[in-house]
CSV table of C-alpha atoms in Angstrom, one decimal:
chain,number,residue,atom,x,y,z
V,23,UNK,CA,21.1,-60.9,60.1
V,24,UNK,CA,21.1,-64.1,58.3
V,25,UNK,CA,23.1,-64.2,55.1
V,26,UNK,CA,21.1,-64.3,52.0
V,27,UNK,CA,21.5,-67.5,50.0
V,28,UNK,CA,23.0,-67.3,46.7
V,29,UNK,CA,20.4,-67.7,43.9
V,30,UNK,CA,21.1,-68.5,40.3
V,31,UNK,CA,19.0,-69.6,37.2
V,32,UNK,CA,19.5,-73.1,36.0
V,33,UNK,CA,21.1,-71.7,32.9
V,34,UNK,CA,23.5,-69.6,35.0
V,35,UNK,CA,24.3,-72.9,37.2
V,36,UNK,CA,25.1,-74.9,34.1
V,37,UNK,CA,27.5,-72.1,32.8
V,38,UNK,CA,29.2,-71.8,36.1
V,39,UNK,CA,29.6,-75.8,36.5
V,40,UNK,CA,31.1,-75.9,33.0
V,41,UNK,CA,33.4,-73.0,33.3
V,42,UNK,CA,34.7,-74.3,36.8
V,43,UNK,CA,35.3,-77.7,35.5
V,44,UNK,CA,37.0,-76.4,32.3
V,45,UNK,CA,39.3,-74.3,34.8
V,46,UNK,CA,40.2,-77.5,36.8
V,47,UNK,CA,40.4,-80.2,34.4
V,48,UNK,CA,42.2,-79.4,31.1
V,49,UNK,CA,40.9,-82.5,29.4
V,50,UNK,CA,37.5,-81.2,29.2
V,51,UNK,CA,36.5,-80.4,25.6
V,52,UNK,CA,33.2,-78.6,24.8
V,53,UNK,CA,31.6,-79.3,21.5
V,54,UNK,CA,28.2,-78.5,19.8
V,55,UNK,CA,26.3,-76.2,17.3
V,56,UNK,CA,26.0,-72.9,18.8
V,57,UNK,CA,28.3,-73.0,21.6
V,58,UNK,CA,30.2,-69.7,20.5
V,59,UNK,CA,27.0,-67.9,19.7
V,60,UNK,CA,26.5,-64.8,21.7
V,61,UNK,CA,23.2,-66.0,23.4
V,62,UNK,CA,25.2,-69.3,24.5
V,63,UNK,CA,22.4,-71.9,24.3
V,64,UNK,CA,20.0,-70.4,26.7
V,65,UNK,CA,23.1,-68.6,28.4
V,66,UNK,CA,24.9,-72.0,29.1
V,67,UNK,CA,27.9,-71.4,27.2
V,68,UNK,CA,28.2,-67.7,27.2
V,69,UNK,CA,31.7,-66.3,26.8
V,70,UNK,CA,33.3,-69.8,27.2
V,71,UNK,CA,35.2,-69.6,23.9
V,72,UNK,CA,36.7,-66.4,25.0
V,73,UNK,CA,37.8,-68.0,28.4
V,74,UNK,CA,39.0,-71.3,27.3
V,75,UNK,CA,40.1,-70.8,23.5
V,76,UNK,CA,38.9,-72.5,20.1
V,77,UNK,CA,40.7,-75.7,20.9
V,78,UNK,CA,38.7,-76.6,23.8
V,79,UNK,CA,35.4,-74.8,22.8
V,80,UNK,CA,34.5,-76.1,19.4
V,81,UNK,CA,32.0,-74.6,17.3
V,82,UNK,CA,30.8,-77.8,15.3
V,83,UNK,CA,29.4,-78.0,11.7
V,84,UNK,CA,25.8,-79.0,11.1
V,85,UNK,CA,26.7,-82.7,11.1
V,86,UNK,CA,25.4,-84.3,14.3
V,87,UNK,CA,26.3,-87.8,13.3
V,88,UNK,CA,29.8,-86.7,12.5
V,89,UNK,CA,30.4,-84.6,15.6
V,90,UNK,CA,28.9,-87.3,18.0
V,91,UNK,CA,31.3,-89.8,16.6
V,92,UNK,CA,34.2,-87.4,16.9
V,93,UNK,CA,33.3,-86.6,20.5
V,94,UNK,CA,33.0,-90.4,21.3
V,95,UNK,CA,36.4,-91.0,19.9
V,96,UNK,CA,37.8,-88.2,21.9
V,97,UNK,CA,36.3,-89.8,25.0
V,98,UNK,CA,37.7,-93.1,24.3
V,99,UNK,CA,41.2,-91.6,24.0
V,100,UNK,CA,41.3,-90.0,27.5
V,101,UNK,CA,39.5,-86.7,27.0
V,102,UNK,CA,36.4,-85.8,28.8
V,103,UNK,CA,33.8,-84.5,26.4
V,104,UNK,CA,30.6,-82.2,26.9
V,105,UNK,CA,28.6,-82.3,23.7
V,106,UNK,CA,25.6,-80.3,23.3
V,107,UNK,CA,22.4,-80.9,21.0
V,108,UNK,CA,20.3,-77.7,20.9
V,109,UNK,CA,17.3,-79.9,20.4
V,110,UNK,CA,16.8,-83.6,21.4
V,111,UNK,CA,15.6,-84.2,17.7
V,112,UNK,CA,19.1,-83.3,16.4
V,113,UNK,CA,20.4,-86.4,18.3
V,114,UNK,CA,18.4,-88.6,16.4
V,115,UNK,CA,20.7,-88.0,13.6
V,116,UNK,CA,23.6,-89.6,15.8
V,117,UNK,CA,21.6,-92.2,17.5
V,118,UNK,CA,23.6,-95.2,16.1
V,119,UNK,CA,26.8,-93.5,17.6
V,120,UNK,CA,25.1,-93.0,20.8
V,121,UNK,CA,23.5,-96.3,21.2
V,122,UNK,CA,26.2,-98.5,19.7
V,123,UNK,CA,29.4,-96.8,20.2
V,124,UNK,CA,29.0,-94.8,23.4
V,125,UNK,CA,26.8,-97.0,25.3
V,126,UNK,CA,28.5,-100.3,24.4
V,127,UNK,CA,32.2,-99.8,24.4
V,128,UNK,CA,32.8,-100.4,28.0
V,129,UNK,CA,30.9,-103.8,27.7
V,130,UNK,CA,32.2,-104.9,24.4
V,131,UNK,CA,35.8,-104.3,25.3
V,132,UNK,CA,35.4,-106.1,28.9
V,133,UNK,CA,35.9,-102.7,30.5
V,134,UNK,CA,39.1,-101.6,28.6
V,135,UNK,CA,37.6,-98.5,27.1
V,136,UNK,CA,35.4,-96.0,29.1
V,137,UNK,CA,33.4,-93.5,27.4
V,138,UNK,CA,33.3,-90.3,29.6
V,139,UNK,CA,31.0,-88.3,27.4
V,140,UNK,CA,28.1,-86.0,28.6
V,141,UNK,CA,25.5,-85.1,26.1
V,142,UNK,CA,23.1,-82.3,26.9
V,143,UNK,CA,19.8,-82.3,24.8
V,144,UNK,CA,17.1,-79.7,25.0
V,145,UNK,CA,13.5,-81.0,25.2
V,146,UNK,CA,9.9,-79.6,25.5
V,147,UNK,CA,7.7,-77.0,24.2
V,148,UNK,CA,8.3,-73.0,23.8
V,149,UNK,CA,7.7,-70.5,21.2
V,150,UNK,CA,5.8,-72.5,18.5
V,151,UNK,CA,8.3,-75.1,18.2
V,152,UNK,CA,5.8,-77.4,16.3
V,153,UNK,CA,5.9,-81.4,15.8
V,154,UNK,CA,9.6,-81.7,14.9
V,155,UNK,CA,11.3,-79.4,17.6
V,156,UNK,CA,9.2,-79.9,20.8
V,157,UNK,CA,9.5,-83.5,21.7
V,158,UNK,CA,10.8,-85.2,24.9
V,159,UNK,CA,11.9,-88.4,23.6
V,160,UNK,CA,13.2,-89.8,27.1
V,161,UNK,CA,11.6,-93.3,26.6
V,162,UNK,CA,13.8,-93.6,23.5
V,163,UNK,CA,17.4,-93.0,25.4
V,164,UNK,CA,16.1,-94.6,28.7
V,165,UNK,CA,15.8,-98.3,27.3
V,166,UNK,CA,19.5,-98.5,26.2
V,167,UNK,CA,21.9,-100.3,28.6
V,168,UNK,CA,25.1,-98.4,29.1
V,169,UNK,CA,23.7,-95.0,29.4
V,170,UNK,CA,22.6,-92.9,32.2
V,171,UNK,CA,19.8,-90.5,31.7
V,172,UNK,CA,19.1,-87.5,33.8
V,173,UNK,CA,16.4,-85.0,33.9
V,174,UNK,CA,17.2,-82.2,36.4
V,175,UNK,CA,14.6,-79.7,37.8
V,176,UNK,CA,16.3,-77.4,40.2
V,177,UNK,CA,19.2,-74.7,39.5
V,178,UNK,CA,21.0,-76.6,42.5
V,179,UNK,CA,20.8,-80.0,40.6
V,180,UNK,CA,21.4,-78.3,37.1
V,181,UNK,CA,25.0,-77.6,38.5
V,182,UNK,CA,25.6,-80.8,40.8
V,183,UNK,CA,24.2,-83.2,38.5
V,184,UNK,CA,26.4,-81.9,35.5
V,185,UNK,CA,29.5,-81.9,37.4
V,186,UNK,CA,28.7,-85.6,38.6
V,187,UNK,CA,28.0,-86.5,34.9
V,188,UNK,CA,31.4,-85.1,33.8
V,189,UNK,CA,33.2,-87.0,36.5
V,190,UNK,CA,31.4,-90.1,35.4
V,191,UNK,CA,33.6,-92.6,33.4
V,192,UNK,CA,30.9,-93.7,31.3
V,193,UNK,CA,28.3,-91.9,29.1
V,194,UNK,CA,25.6,-89.6,30.7
V,195,UNK,CA,22.7,-88.0,28.8
V,196,UNK,CA,21.2,-84.8,30.3
V,197,UNK,CA,17.6,-83.7,29.1
V,198,UNK,CA,16.8,-80.1,30.0
V,199,UNK,CA,13.5,-78.7,29.3
V,200,UNK,CA,13.6,-75.2,27.6
V,201,UNK,CA,11.6,-73.6,30.3
V,202,UNK,CA,13.8,-75.3,33.2
V,203,UNK,CA,16.7,-72.9,32.1
V,204,UNK,CA,14.7,-70.1,33.5
V,205,UNK,CA,13.8,-71.7,37.0
V,206,UNK,CA,15.8,-70.2,40.1
V,207,UNK,CA,17.2,-71.6,43.3
V,208,UNK,CA,20.0,-71.7,45.7
V,209,UNK,CA,23.4,-72.6,44.1
V,210,UNK,CA,26.6,-72.7,46.1
V,211,UNK,CA,29.8,-71.1,44.2
V,212,UNK,CA,32.0,-74.0,45.0
V,213,UNK,CA,32.2,-77.1,43.0
V,214,UNK,CA,30.0,-79.6,44.2
V,215,UNK,CA,28.4,-83.0,43.0
V,216,UNK,CA,24.9,-84.2,43.5
V,217,UNK,CA,23.9,-87.9,43.2
V,218,UNK,CA,23.0,-89.2,39.8
V,219,UNK,CA,21.3,-92.7,40.9
V,220,UNK,CA,17.8,-91.8,42.6
V,221,UNK,CA,14.9,-89.8,42.7
V,222,UNK,CA,14.5,-87.2,45.7
V,223,UNK,CA,11.5,-86.5,47.8
V,224,UNK,CA,11.0,-82.8,47.7
V,225,UNK,CA,7.6,-82.5,49.8
V,226,UNK,CA,6.5,-84.7,52.5
V,227,UNK,CA,2.7,-85.7,52.8
V,228,UNK,CA,0.5,-88.7,53.5
V,229,UNK,CA,-2.4,-88.0,51.3
V,230,UNK,CA,-1.3,-88.6,47.7
V,231,UNK,CA,2.1,-89.4,46.2
V,232,UNK,CA,3.0,-87.4,43.0
V,233,UNK,CA,6.1,-88.1,40.7
V,234,UNK,CA,7.4,-85.6,38.2
V,235,UNK,CA,10.5,-84.3,36.5
V,236,UNK,CA,12.0,-81.2,35.2
V,237,UNK,CA,9.6,-78.0,34.8
V,238,UNK,CA,6.5,-80.4,35.4
V,239,UNK,CA,7.5,-80.3,39.0
V,240,UNK,CA,6.7,-76.4,39.4
V,241,UNK,CA,3.3,-76.9,38.1
V,242,UNK,CA,2.8,-79.9,40.9
V,243,UNK,CA,4.1,-77.6,43.6
V,244,UNK,CA,1.8,-74.9,42.6
V,245,UNK,CA,-1.2,-77.1,43.1
V,246,UNK,CA,0.3,-78.5,46.1
V,247,UNK,CA,0.4,-75.1,47.7
V,248,UNK,CA,-3.3,-74.4,47.3
V,249,UNK,CA,-4.0,-77.9,48.7
V,250,UNK,CA,-2.4,-77.1,52.0
V,251,UNK,CA,-5.0,-74.5,52.7
V,252,UNK,CA,-7.5,-77.4,52.9
V,253,UNK,CA,-5.0,-79.4,54.9
V,254,UNK,CA,-4.1,-81.8,52.2
V,255,UNK,CA,-0.6,-82.8,51.9
V,256,UNK,CA,1.0,-84.1,48.8
V,257,UNK,CA,4.3,-86.3,48.7
V,258,UNK,CA,6.2,-84.9,45.7
V,259,UNK,CA,9.0,-87.1,44.4
V,260,UNK,CA,11.4,-85.4,41.7
V,261,UNK,CA,12.4,-88.2,39.4
V,262,UNK,CA,15.7,-86.7,38.4
V,263,UNK,CA,17.3,-90.2,37.2
V,264,UNK,CA,15.5,-91.9,34.3
V,265,UNK,CA,18.2,-94.5,33.9
V,266,UNK,CA,19.0,-96.3,36.2
V,267,UNK,CA,15.5,-96.3,37.3
V,268,UNK,CA,15.2,-96.5,41.1
V,269,UNK,CA,11.8,-97.0,42.4
V,270,UNK,CA,12.4,-97.6,45.9
V,271,UNK,CA,11.7,-93.8,47.2
V,272,UNK,CA,8.3,-94.2,45.0
V,273,UNK,CA,7.2,-97.5,46.6
V,274,UNK,CA,8.1,-96.2,50.0
V,275,UNK,CA,5.9,-93.3,49.4
V,276,UNK,CA,3.2,-95.3,47.9
V,277,UNK,CA,3.1,-97.7,50.8
V,278,UNK,CA,2.2,-94.7,53.0
V,279,UNK,CA,-0.3,-92.7,50.7
V,280,UNK,CA,-1.6,-95.7,48.7
V,281,UNK,CA,-2.3,-93.4,45.7
V,282,UNK,CA,0.0,-92.4,43.0
V,283,UNK,CA,0.1,-90.0,40.0
V,284,UNK,CA,3.0,-89.7,37.5
V,285,UNK,CA,3.3,-86.5,35.4
V,286,UNK,CA,5.9,-87.0,32.7
V,287,UNK,CA,7.3,-84.7,30.3
V,288,UNK,CA,6.9,-87.1,27.2
V,289,UNK,CA,4.2,-89.2,25.6
V,290,UNK,CA,1.8,-90.9,28.0
V,291,UNK,CA,1.6,-94.2,25.9
V,292,UNK,CA,5.0,-96.2,26.2
V,293,UNK,CA,6.1,-93.7,28.8
V,294,UNK,CA,8.3,-93.7,31.8
V,295,UNK,CA,5.1,-93.7,33.9
V,296,UNK,CA,3.9,-97.0,32.5
V,297,UNK,CA,7.4,-98.4,33.6
V,298,UNK,CA,7.2,-97.2,36.8
V,299,UNK,CA,3.8,-98.4,37.6
V,300,UNK,CA,4.6,-101.8,36.1
V,301,UNK,CA,7.7,-102.4,38.1
V,302,UNK,CA,5.9,-101.2,41.6
V,303,UNK,CA,2.8,-103.7,40.7
V,304,UNK,CA,5.1,-106.4,40.0
V,305,UNK,CA,6.7,-106.6,43.4
V,306,UNK,CA,4.1,-104.8,45.6
V,307,UNK,CA,0.7,-106.7,45.1
V,308,UNK,CA,-2.4,-104.6,46.7
V,309,UNK,CA,-0.1,-101.4,47.1
V,310,UNK,CA,-2.9,-99.1,45.6
V,311,UNK,CA,-6.3,-98.2,46.9
V,312,UNK,CA,-7.0,-96.4,43.9
V,313,UNK,CA,-5.8,-97.0,40.1
V,314,UNK,CA,-2.6,-95.2,39.5
V,315,UNK,CA,-2.7,-92.3,37.1
V,316,UNK,CA,-0.5,-91.2,34.3
V,317,UNK,CA,-0.5,-87.6,32.8
V,318,UNK,CA,1.5,-87.0,29.7
V,319,UNK,CA,1.3,-85.9,26.2
V,320,UNK,CA,-1.3,-87.4,23.8
V,321,UNK,CA,-0.6,-89.8,21.2
V,322,UNK,CA,-0.1,-87.3,18.4
V,323,UNK,CA,2.4,-85.1,17.0
V,324,UNK,CA,2.6,-81.6,18.5
V,325,UNK,CA,0.7,-79.0,16.8
V,326,UNK,CA,2.1,-75.6,16.0
V,327,UNK,CA,-1.2,-73.7,16.1
V,328,UNK,CA,-1.4,-71.9,19.4
V,329,UNK,CA,-5.3,-72.8,19.6
V,330,UNK,CA,-4.4,-76.5,19.1
V,331,UNK,CA,-1.2,-76.4,21.2
V,332,UNK,CA,-3.4,-75.0,24.2
V,333,UNK,CA,-5.4,-78.2,24.3
V,334,UNK,CA,-2.3,-80.5,23.5
V,335,UNK,CA,-0.2,-80.0,26.7
V,336,UNK,CA,-1.5,-81.0,30.2
V,337,UNK,CA,-2.0,-77.8,32.2
V,338,UNK,CA,-2.1,-76.9,35.8
V,339,UNK,CA,-5.9,-77.5,35.9
V,340,UNK,CA,-5.5,-80.9,34.5
V,341,UNK,CA,-2.9,-81.8,37.2
V,342,UNK,CA,-5.2,-80.5,39.9
V,343,UNK,CA,-8.3,-82.5,38.6
V,344,UNK,CA,-6.2,-85.5,38.4
V,345,UNK,CA,-5.3,-85.0,42.1
V,346,UNK,CA,-8.9,-84.4,43.1
V,347,UNK,CA,-10.0,-87.5,41.7
V,348,UNK,CA,-7.7,-89.6,43.6
V,349,UNK,CA,-8.6,-87.8,47.0
V,350,UNK,CA,-11.8,-88.5,49.1
V,351,UNK,CA,-13.3,-85.2,49.0
V,352,UNK,CA,-16.8,-83.7,48.9
V,353,UNK,CA,-18.0,-82.2,45.8
V,354,UNK,CA,-18.4,-78.7,47.6
V,355,UNK,CA,-14.5,-78.8,48.8
V,356,UNK,CA,-13.3,-79.8,45.2
V,357,UNK,CA,-15.4,-76.7,43.9
V,358,UNK,CA,-13.7,-74.5,46.3
V,359,UNK,CA,-10.2,-76.0,45.1
V,360,UNK,CA,-10.8,-75.5,41.7
V,361,UNK,CA,-12.3,-71.9,42.1
V,362,UNK,CA,-9.2,-71.0,44.2
V,363,UNK,CA,-6.8,-72.4,41.4
V,364,UNK,CA,-8.7,-70.7,38.9
V,365,UNK,CA,-8.0,-67.1,40.2
V,366,UNK,CA,-4.7,-67.9,41.2
V,367,UNK,CA,-3.3,-68.7,37.5
V,368,UNK,CA,-2.0,-65.9,35.7
V,369,UNK,CA,-2.9,-65.3,32.1
V,370,UNK,CA,0.0,-65.9,29.7
V,371,UNK,CA,0.9,-67.4,26.4
V,372,UNK,CA,0.8,-71.0,26.0
V,373,UNK,CA,4.5,-71.0,24.5
V,374,UNK,CA,6.1,-69.2,27.3
V,375,UNK,CA,6.7,-70.3,31.0
V,376,UNK,CA,4.2,-69.3,33.7
V,377,UNK,CA,5.9,-66.4,35.5
V,378,UNK,CA,4.7,-67.9,39.0
V,379,UNK,CA,6.7,-71.3,38.1
V,380,UNK,CA,10.1,-70.0,38.3
V,381,UNK,CA,11.0,-70.7,42.0
V,382,UNK,CA,13.2,-70.6,43.9
V,383,UNK,CA,12.0,-73.7,45.8
């Protein structure tokens, strides 16, 4: 009888990675608001204070600029630092430290000072976060030279990318969608690294290329499974790494499918999708046989009211309709697909994850 694969949630995978590296490397320091909380920031820091002590697991004051500066100073002075901002908006209070000290120290010292710091930041929607606590903001960080910016989607990458980031000699930011913490998947118990330089093709197809990241991928895969019943196969690419932006796997896919949709976690305007499409078009003329499509948040602050929030976020039906608009299908087939999707979707609150989108995949 085959051995059952070991399955963890993304939050469990992050916790395991952090604990394993702290055991292995005594120079690693964990800092953040709430790291000692019993809930452990979605469970990602639970019991680490008890295991590694208050000299290495540091509960910080509510002074994001100060703690980020301290963390960067530690990193410059031969410590490895894992800093956690429970919301990406908290990092805005320390943006000068990140952009001008962490990102530039290696450059301005001609390679004398590395800054081995990892900053985990929580992004995205959930339980009525409203306009100030539900943003993604990945484009703000992704335009800064000297930073790596990661956005994992699977439990496997949650562990592997974190370990790779901790071992990187220069600053790495990891954006974690709230709902991403609940996804499940295969995670080896051993210490392992996954690459932090390029996207990954997670499903092969020849009808359409769709690029997504983080929790959005689970909605894309849900639509893709329905399309398979109609012999339509979507090539799905997990973006994974926002900076450095490696578009080669996307270009190779679009050369085959001739069609592209990009579903991003943040705003559509000035988004990663626009950068990807522009980068492809500059070097690959006439690669598309249909205009590329971007799906993202509207150009508006996030509403707190559930009724408005329901219309604010792109949903699974929006994704499917965008796919169908790119495909050369007759009207009746499109109607059948929409009908099948409608009955397949569970009824759930707008501010909680869809129970069908947790994997494992």
